[in-house]
Amino acid sequence: MVRIGIGYDVHRLVAGRPLVLGGVSIPHSRGLAGHSDADVLVHALMDALLGAVGEADIGNHFPDTDPAYKDVSSLCLLEQVMVLVRTRGFAVLNVDTVVVAQEPRLAPYINEMKLRLAYILGIARDRIGIKATTSEYLGFTGRGEGIAAQAVVLLAPTGAEPEMVATAEGKKCPALLGIIRRRYRGVVAPLKPL
Ligand code: MG
């Protein structure tokens, strides 16, 4: 049986923080506030994955009271979630996402985001949707007070022995960031690994 999951997240935009979306550092006058790198897109995606396998949300798995997650790259947290998904015997079929931000313009960065997420999710780039939209100056996103993201995922059972899949594919976070940095040349969020 396939599984579906949905995720939603919001973070405030503040001065003095880097803006990281989909694991890509985006030049902007402000960044998202949060305990980790506050990558709202990856957070929504993680909650969708966790929901699809009946798990508690990311706040339960990665508490914002835990210093281990302070400023950590959310790509590393996503990798941890994927280990869990594989442990449950599932693989990702496709994901679709929306980022709601009045500014900056995200179109130039979407391909880079897809490359990073595709690598961690273990799927081809064309199985990932990332749409950027504004909210026409309406609401908190329209006023530039924050950025929101939504994600939907579809999982399929792998048929593999769950525990074996997890141990074979789980990567250590610093190595993961190093691979992504080398393979995709662009800047990975300049924040600490898990
Ligand atoms: Mg969040």
Tab-separated table of N, CA and C and ligand atoms in Angstrom, residues 8-11 36 38-40 43-44 58, ligand 1:
chain	number	residue	atom	x	y	z
A	8	TYR	N	3.356	21.195	6.897
A	8	TYR	CA	3.215	22.654	6.794
A	8	TYR	C	4.112	23.285	7.844
A	9	ASP	N	4.777	24.381	7.488
A	9	ASP	CA	5.622	25.050	8.468
A	9	ASP	C	5.718	26.537	8.145
A	10	VAL	N	5.988	27.316	9.177
A	10	VAL	CA	6.161	28.770	9.061
A	10	VAL	C	7.343	29.178	9.923
A	11	HIS	N	8.175	30.075	9.418
A	11	HIS	CA	9.199	30.699	10.257
A	11	HIS	C	9.204	32.200	10.015
A	36	SER	N	17.231	25.446	14.544
A	36	SER	CA	18.119	24.877	13.523
A	36	SER	C	18.401	25.979	12.500
A	38	ALA	N	16.434	26.683	10.332
A	38	ALA	CA	15.074	27.188	10.098
A	38	ALA	C	14.652	27.058	8.631
A	39	ASP	N	15.138	26.027	7.973
A	39	ASP	CA	14.793	25.785	6.560
A	39	ASP	C	13.343	25.301	6.486
A	40	VAL	N	12.459	26.257	6.279
A	40	VAL	CA	11.021	25.991	6.385
A	40	VAL	C	10.543	24.961	5.351
A	43	HIS	N	11.618	21.550	6.585
A	43	HIS	CA	10.810	21.188	7.755
A	43	HIS	C	9.428	20.674	7.338
A	44	ALA	N	8.790	21.355	6.402
A	44	ALA	CA	7.481	20.891	5.918
A	44	ALA	C	7.608	19.510	5.277
A	58	ILE	N	8.304	16.735	13.671
A	58	ILE	CA	9.746	16.983	13.827
A	58	ILE	C	10.079	17.581	15.190
B	1	MG	MG	10.146	24.607	11.457
